[in-house]
Coordinates of C-alpha atoms in Angstrom, one line a residue:
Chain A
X1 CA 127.4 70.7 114.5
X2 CA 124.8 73.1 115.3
X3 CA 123.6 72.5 118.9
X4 CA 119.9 73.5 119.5
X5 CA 119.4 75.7 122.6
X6 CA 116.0 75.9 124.9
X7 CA 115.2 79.4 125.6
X8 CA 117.7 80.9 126.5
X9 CA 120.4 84.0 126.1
X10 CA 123.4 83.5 124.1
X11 CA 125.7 86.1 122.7
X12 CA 126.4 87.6 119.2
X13 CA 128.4 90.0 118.0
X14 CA 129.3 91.4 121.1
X15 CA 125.7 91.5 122.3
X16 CA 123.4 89.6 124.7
X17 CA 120.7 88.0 123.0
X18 CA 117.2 86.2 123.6
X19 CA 117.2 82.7 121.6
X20 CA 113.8 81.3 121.1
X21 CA 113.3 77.7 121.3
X22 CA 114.8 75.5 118.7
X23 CA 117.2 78.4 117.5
X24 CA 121.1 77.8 116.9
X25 CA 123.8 80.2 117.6
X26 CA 124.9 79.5 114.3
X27 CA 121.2 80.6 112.7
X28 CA 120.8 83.3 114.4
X29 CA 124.7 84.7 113.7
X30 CA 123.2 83.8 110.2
X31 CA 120.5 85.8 110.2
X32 CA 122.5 89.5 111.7
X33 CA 124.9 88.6 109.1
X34 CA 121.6 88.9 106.4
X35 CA 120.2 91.2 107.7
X36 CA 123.6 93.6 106.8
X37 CA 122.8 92.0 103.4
X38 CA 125.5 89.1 103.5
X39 CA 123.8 87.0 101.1
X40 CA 126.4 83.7 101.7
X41 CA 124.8 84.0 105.5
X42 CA 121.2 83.8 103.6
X43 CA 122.2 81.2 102.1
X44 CA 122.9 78.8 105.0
X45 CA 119.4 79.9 106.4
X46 CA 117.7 78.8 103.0
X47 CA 119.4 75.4 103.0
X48 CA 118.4 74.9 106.9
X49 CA 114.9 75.5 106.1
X50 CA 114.3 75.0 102.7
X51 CA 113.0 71.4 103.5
X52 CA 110.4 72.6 106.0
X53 CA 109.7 76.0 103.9
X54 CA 109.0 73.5 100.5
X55 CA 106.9 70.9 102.5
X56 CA 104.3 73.0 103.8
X57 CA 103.8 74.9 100.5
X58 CA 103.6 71.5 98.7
X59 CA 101.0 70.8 101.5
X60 CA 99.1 73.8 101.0
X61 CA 99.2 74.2 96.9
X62 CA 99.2 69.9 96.2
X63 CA 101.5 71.0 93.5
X64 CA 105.5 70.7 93.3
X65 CA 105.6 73.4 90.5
X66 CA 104.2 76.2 92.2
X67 CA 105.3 74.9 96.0
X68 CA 108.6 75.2 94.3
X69 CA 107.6 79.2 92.9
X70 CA 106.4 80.0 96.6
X71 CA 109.0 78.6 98.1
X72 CA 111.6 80.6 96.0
X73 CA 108.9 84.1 96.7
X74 CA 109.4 83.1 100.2
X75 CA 112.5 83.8 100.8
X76 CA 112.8 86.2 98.5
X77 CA 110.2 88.2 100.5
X78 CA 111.9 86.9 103.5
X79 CA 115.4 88.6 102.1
X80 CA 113.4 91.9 101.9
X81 CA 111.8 92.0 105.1
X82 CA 114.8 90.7 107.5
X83 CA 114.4 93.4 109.1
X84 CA 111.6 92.8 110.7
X85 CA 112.8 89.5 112.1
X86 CA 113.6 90.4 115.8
X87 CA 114.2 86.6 116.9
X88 CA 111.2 86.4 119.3
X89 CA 110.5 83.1 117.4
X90 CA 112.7 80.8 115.9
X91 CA 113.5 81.5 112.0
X92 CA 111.8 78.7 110.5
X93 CA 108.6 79.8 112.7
X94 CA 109.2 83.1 110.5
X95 CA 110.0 81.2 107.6
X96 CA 106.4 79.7 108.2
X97 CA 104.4 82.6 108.6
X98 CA 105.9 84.2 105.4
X99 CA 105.6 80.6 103.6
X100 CA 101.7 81.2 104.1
X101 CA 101.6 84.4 103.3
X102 CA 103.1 83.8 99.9
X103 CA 100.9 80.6 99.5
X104 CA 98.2 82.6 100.0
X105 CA 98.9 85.8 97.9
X106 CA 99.7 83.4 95.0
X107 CA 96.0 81.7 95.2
X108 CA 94.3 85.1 95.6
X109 CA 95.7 85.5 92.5
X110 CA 96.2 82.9 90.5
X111 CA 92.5 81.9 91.7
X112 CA 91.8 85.4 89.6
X113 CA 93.8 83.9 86.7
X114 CA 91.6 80.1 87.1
X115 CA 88.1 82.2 86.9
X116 CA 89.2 83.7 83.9
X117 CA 91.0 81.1 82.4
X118 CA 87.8 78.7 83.1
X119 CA 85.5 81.3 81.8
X120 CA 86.6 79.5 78.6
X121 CA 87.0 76.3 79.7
X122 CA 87.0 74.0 82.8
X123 CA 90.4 73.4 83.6
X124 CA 90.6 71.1 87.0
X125 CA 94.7 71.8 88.8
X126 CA 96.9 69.1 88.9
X127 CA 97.6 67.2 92.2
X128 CA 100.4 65.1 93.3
X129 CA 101.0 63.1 95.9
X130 CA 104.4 62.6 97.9
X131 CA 104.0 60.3 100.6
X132 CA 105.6 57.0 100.0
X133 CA 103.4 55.2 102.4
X134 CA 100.3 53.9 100.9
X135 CA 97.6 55.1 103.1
X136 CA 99.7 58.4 104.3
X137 CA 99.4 58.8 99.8
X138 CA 95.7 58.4 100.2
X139 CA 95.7 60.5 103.0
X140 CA 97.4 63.0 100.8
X141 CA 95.5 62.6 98.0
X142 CA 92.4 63.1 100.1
X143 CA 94.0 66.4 101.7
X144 CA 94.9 67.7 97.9
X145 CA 91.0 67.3 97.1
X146 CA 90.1 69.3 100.0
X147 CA 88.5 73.4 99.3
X148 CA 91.1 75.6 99.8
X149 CA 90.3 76.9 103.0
X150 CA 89.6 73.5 104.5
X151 CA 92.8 72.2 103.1
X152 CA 94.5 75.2 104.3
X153 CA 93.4 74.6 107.9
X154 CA 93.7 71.1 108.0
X155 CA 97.4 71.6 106.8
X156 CA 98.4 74.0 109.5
X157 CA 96.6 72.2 112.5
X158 CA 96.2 68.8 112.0
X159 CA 100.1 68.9 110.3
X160 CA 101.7 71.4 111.6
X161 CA 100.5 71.7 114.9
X162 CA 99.3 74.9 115.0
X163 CA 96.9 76.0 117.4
X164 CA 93.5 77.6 116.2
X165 CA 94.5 80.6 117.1
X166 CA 97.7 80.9 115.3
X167 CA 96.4 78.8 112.2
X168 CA 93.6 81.9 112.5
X169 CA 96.5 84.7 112.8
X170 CA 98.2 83.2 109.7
X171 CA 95.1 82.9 107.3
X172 CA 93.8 85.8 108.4
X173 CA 90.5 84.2 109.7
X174 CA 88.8 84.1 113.4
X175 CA 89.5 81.3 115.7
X176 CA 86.2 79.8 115.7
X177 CA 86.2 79.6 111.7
X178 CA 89.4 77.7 112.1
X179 CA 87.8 75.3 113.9
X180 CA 84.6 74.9 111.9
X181 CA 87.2 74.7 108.8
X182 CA 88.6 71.5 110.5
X183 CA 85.7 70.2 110.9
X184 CA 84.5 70.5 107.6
X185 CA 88.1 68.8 106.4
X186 CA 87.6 65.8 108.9
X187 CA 84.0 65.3 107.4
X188 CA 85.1 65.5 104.0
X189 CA 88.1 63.3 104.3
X190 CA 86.1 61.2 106.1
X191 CA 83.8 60.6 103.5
X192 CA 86.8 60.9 100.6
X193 CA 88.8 58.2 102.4
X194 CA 85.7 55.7 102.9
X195 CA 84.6 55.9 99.5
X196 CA 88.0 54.7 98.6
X197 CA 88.1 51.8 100.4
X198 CA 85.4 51.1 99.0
Chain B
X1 CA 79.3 54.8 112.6
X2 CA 78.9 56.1 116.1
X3 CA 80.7 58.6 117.9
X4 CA 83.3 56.0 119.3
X5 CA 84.0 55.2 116.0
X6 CA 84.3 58.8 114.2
X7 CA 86.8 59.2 117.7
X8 CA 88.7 57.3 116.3
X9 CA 88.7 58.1 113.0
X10 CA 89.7 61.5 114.4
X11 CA 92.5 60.1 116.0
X12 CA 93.8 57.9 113.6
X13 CA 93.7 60.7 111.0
X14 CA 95.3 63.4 113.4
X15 CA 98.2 60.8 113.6
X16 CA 98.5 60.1 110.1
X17 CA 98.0 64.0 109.2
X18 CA 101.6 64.7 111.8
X19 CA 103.8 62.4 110.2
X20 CA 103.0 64.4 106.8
X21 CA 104.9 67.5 108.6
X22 CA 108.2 65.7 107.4
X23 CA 110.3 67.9 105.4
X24 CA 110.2 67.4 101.8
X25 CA 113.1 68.1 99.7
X26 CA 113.0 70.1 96.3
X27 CA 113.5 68.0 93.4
X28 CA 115.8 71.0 92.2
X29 CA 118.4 73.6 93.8
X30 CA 115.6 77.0 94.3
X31 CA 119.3 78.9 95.7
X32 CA 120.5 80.0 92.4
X33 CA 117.0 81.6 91.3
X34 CA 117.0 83.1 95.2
X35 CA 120.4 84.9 94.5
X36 CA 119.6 86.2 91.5
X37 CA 116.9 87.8 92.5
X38 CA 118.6 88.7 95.8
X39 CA 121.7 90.4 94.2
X40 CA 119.7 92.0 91.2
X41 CA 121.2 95.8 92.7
X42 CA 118.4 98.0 93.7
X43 CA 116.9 100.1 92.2
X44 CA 117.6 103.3 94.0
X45 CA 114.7 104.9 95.5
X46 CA 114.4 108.3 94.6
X47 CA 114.2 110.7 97.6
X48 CA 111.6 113.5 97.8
X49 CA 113.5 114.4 100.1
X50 CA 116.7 116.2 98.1
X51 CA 114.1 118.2 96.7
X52 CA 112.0 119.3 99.7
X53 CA 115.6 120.2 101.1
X54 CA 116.5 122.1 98.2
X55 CA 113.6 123.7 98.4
X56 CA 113.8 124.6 101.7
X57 CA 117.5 125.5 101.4
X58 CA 116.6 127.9 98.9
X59 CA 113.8 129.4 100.7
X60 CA 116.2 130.5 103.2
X61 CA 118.7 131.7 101.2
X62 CA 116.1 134.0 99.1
X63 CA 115.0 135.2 103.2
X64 CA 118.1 135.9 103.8
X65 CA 118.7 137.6 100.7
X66 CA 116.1 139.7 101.0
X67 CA 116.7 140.8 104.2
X68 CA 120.3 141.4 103.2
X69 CA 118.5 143.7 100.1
X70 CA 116.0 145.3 103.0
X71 CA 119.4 146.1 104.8
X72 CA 121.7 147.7 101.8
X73 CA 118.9 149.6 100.4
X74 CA 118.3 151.3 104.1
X75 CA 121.7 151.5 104.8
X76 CA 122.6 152.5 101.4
X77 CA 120.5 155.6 101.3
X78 CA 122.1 156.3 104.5
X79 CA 125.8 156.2 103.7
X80 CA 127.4 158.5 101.2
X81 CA 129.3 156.9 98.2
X82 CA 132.7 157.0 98.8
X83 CA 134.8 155.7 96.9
X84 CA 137.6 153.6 98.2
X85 CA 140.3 151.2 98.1
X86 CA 138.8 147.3 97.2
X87 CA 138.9 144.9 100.6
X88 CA 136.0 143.3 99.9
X89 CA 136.7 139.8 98.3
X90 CA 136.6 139.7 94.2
X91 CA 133.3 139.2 92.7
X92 CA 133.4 137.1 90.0
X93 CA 130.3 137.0 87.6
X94 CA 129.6 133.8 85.8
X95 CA 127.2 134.0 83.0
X96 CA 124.0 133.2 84.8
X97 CA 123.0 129.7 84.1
X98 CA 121.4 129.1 80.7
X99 CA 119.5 126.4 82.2
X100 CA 116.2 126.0 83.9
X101 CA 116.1 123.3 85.1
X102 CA 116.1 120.9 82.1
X103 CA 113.5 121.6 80.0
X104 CA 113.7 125.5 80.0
X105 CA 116.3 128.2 79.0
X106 CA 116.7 131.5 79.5
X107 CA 115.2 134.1 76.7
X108 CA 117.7 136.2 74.7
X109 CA 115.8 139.0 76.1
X110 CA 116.0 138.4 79.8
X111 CA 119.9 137.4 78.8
X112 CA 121.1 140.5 77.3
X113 CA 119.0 142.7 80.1
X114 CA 121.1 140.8 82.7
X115 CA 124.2 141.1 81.2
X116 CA 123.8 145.0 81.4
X117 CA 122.5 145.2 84.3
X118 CA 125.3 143.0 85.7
X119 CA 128.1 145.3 83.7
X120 CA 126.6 148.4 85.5
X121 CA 126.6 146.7 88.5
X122 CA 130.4 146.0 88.3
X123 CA 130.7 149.1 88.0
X124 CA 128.6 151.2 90.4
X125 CA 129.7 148.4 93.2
X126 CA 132.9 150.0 93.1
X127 CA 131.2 153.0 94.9
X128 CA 129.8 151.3 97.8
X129 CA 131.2 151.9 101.1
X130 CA 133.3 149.2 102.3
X131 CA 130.8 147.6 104.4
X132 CA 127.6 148.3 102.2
X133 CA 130.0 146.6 99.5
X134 CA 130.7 143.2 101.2
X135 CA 127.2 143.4 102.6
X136 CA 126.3 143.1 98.6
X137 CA 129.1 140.9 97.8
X138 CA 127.6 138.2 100.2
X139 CA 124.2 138.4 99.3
X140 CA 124.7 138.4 96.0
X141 CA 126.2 135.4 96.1
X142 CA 124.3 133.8 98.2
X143 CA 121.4 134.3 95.7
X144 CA 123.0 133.2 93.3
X145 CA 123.9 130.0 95.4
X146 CA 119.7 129.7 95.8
X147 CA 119.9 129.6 92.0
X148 CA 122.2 127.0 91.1
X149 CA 120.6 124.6 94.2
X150 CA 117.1 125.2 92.6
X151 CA 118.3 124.5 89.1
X152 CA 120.1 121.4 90.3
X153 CA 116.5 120.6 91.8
X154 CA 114.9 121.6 88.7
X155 CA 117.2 118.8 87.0
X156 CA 115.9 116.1 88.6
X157 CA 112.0 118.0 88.8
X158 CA 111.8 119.7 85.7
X159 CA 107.8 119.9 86.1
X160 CA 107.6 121.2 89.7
X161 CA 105.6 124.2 89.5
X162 CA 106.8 125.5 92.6
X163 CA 110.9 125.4 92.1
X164 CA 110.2 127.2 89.0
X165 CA 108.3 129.8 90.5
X166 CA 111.0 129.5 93.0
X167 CA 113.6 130.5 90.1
X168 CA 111.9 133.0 88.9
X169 CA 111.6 134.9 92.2
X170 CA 114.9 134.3 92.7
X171 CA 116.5 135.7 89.5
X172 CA 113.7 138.8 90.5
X173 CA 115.7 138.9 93.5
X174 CA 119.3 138.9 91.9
X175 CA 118.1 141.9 89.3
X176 CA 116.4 143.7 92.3
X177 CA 119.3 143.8 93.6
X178 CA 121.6 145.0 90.7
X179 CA 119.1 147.4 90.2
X180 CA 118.8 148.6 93.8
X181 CA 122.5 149.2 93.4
X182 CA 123.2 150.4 90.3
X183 CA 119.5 152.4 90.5
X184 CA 118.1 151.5 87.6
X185 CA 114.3 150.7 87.3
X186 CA 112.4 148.8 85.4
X187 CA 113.8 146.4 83.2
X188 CA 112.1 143.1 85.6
X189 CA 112.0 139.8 84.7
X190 CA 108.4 138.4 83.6
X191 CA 107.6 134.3 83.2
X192 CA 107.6 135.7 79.5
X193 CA 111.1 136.3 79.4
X194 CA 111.5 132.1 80.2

């Protein structure tokens, strides 16, 4: 059983080390033991987070097959740049960050791929809902209908619980568009979810 | 609506929005396409270093050769030729290698000129002083050691301009310095002769 620490110091490998909040011993003896390329240990990290890695990028794409893609890129990506994970947030905060990152790469370009591809005809992207509760699915429906960059905002705020600020560091926009952003979601869900109760 | 109203719409839909952070489980197991493309072996990258440090090695050797050819042919002209008994070590000549790095060979021509000049060599080292001899013996070979560590780089850089420039000097240097000792002139290599 894997006991989840507070801030605090703990020790691995010999050596004293910061935990962040809501990191285990066990994840971060994990994550030295992937960083020296001990893929079993990278394993256990995937199945720990691979819930929380493949909800938000079914959040932010509305579409199982390719949250399912960025989820595998993401820790694929997150295998090659171990490294750079120094614990000073809790893996699945990493996880996060690179989860976006790969979300959003993918729609740069697969958003190249949909203007071509529509050039020749108008091809509107699947969306799926997974919420069993009825009005969370409408909810979810109505988030899936969002513009990207609403959607994307909306997800990692008003879901996630991510300040402005950091929903901003992660999308690589200012603070203050983050908040218009939310705005515009709230208005637009607003009307979405109105017109279907309609 | 009013503003009381769209407060609570707010509200109610920052609540609803939170309990969508649930995890979600994939419908299928993403590991096995993870480790494959975790375990797929590297591709090793290929340094640019070796080279630079070949290049640099061999820059240092031909300085040192050079100043080792500076030396004899100063000394040299100083000491008499005396014969005497061999203590130097045995100087073994290898055909020089036919290779340049591994799109070039050696011509016939520059082959055959070397092969003289190496026989005469042999022989007129003979007549060195002890000390002029080793002195020879050592940079020789340390020239040649610059040539075999720039034709390994030329192996894996057969289109770098400068390690082929860099052989070609350094073959120069080897003949100058047959020639030096056995004193002949002429017969010098040209980027002809490649």
């Amino acid at each position: 059983m894997q006991a989840v620490l507070p801030s605090s110091t703990g020790v691995i490998d010999g050596g004293v080390v910061a935990l962040a909040a809501d990191t285990t011993f066990d994840e971060l003896r994990w994550v030295r033991r992937a960083q020296q390329a001990d893929s079993s240990a990278f394993e256990k990290l995937y199945r720990a987070n691979v819930d929380r890695v493949y909800g938000l990028c079914l959040r932010m794409t509305g579409n199982r097959s390719e949250a399912e893609d960025c989820t595998q890129d993401a820790f694929i990506q997150a295998w090659n740049s171990l490294d750079k994970f120094r614990g000073d947030s809790a893996f699945g905060t990493w996880m996060h960050r690179v989860a976006v990152n790969v979300v959003l790469g993918r729609m740069r370009k697969s958003r190249r791929e949909q203007d071509r591809i529509r050039a020749v005809s108008e091809v509107a992207p699947v969306r799926q809902t997974i919420a069993d509760d009825g009005e969370l699915r409408d909810l979810e429906g109505a988030i899936n209908e969002l513009p990207s960059g609403a959607r994307h905002v909306f997800v990692l705020h008003a879901v996630y619980g991510y300040s402005h600020g950091e929903t901003g560091d992660m999308l690589g926009i200012a603070e203050g568009t983050s908040k218009a952003q939310l705005n515009r979601a709230r208005r637009l869900l607003k009307q979405q979810l109105e017109a279907e109760e309609k | 609506m009013n503003g009381k109203d769209d407060r609570k719409f707010d509200d109610d839909l920052l609540e609803r929005a939170a309990k969508l952070a649930a995890p979600v489980a994939p419908e299928r197991d993403l590991w096995p396409g993870i480790e494959q493309a975790i375990t797929v072996p590297r591709k090793p990258r290929r340094s640019a270093w070796n080279g630079a440090w070949a290049q640099a090695a061999a820059v240092i050797l031909l300085v040192g050769g050079s100043s080792g050819l500076t030396y004899l042919t100063m000394s040299g002209a100083r000491n008499a030729v005396v014969p005497t008994a061999a203590e130097a070590p045995v100087l073994v000549f290898e055909q020089a290698s036919a290779n340049f790095g591994s799109q070039y060979t050696l011509g016939p021509d520059f082959q055959d000129a070397r092969s003289d000049l190496v026989e005469k060599f042999e022989q007129r080292i003979e007549n060195l002083s002890p000390e002029a001899r080793v002195e020879v013996l050592a940079n020789i070979e340390t020239i040649r050691k610059a040539i075999d560590d720039i034709n390994r780089a030329l192996s894996r850089e057969p289109d770098n301009v400068l390690l082929q420039e860099l052989l070609i000097n350094t073959y120069r240097d080897e003949l100058s310095m047959m020639i030096e000792v056995d004193g002949i002139t002429g017969a010098a290599m040209r980027r002809g002769d490649i």
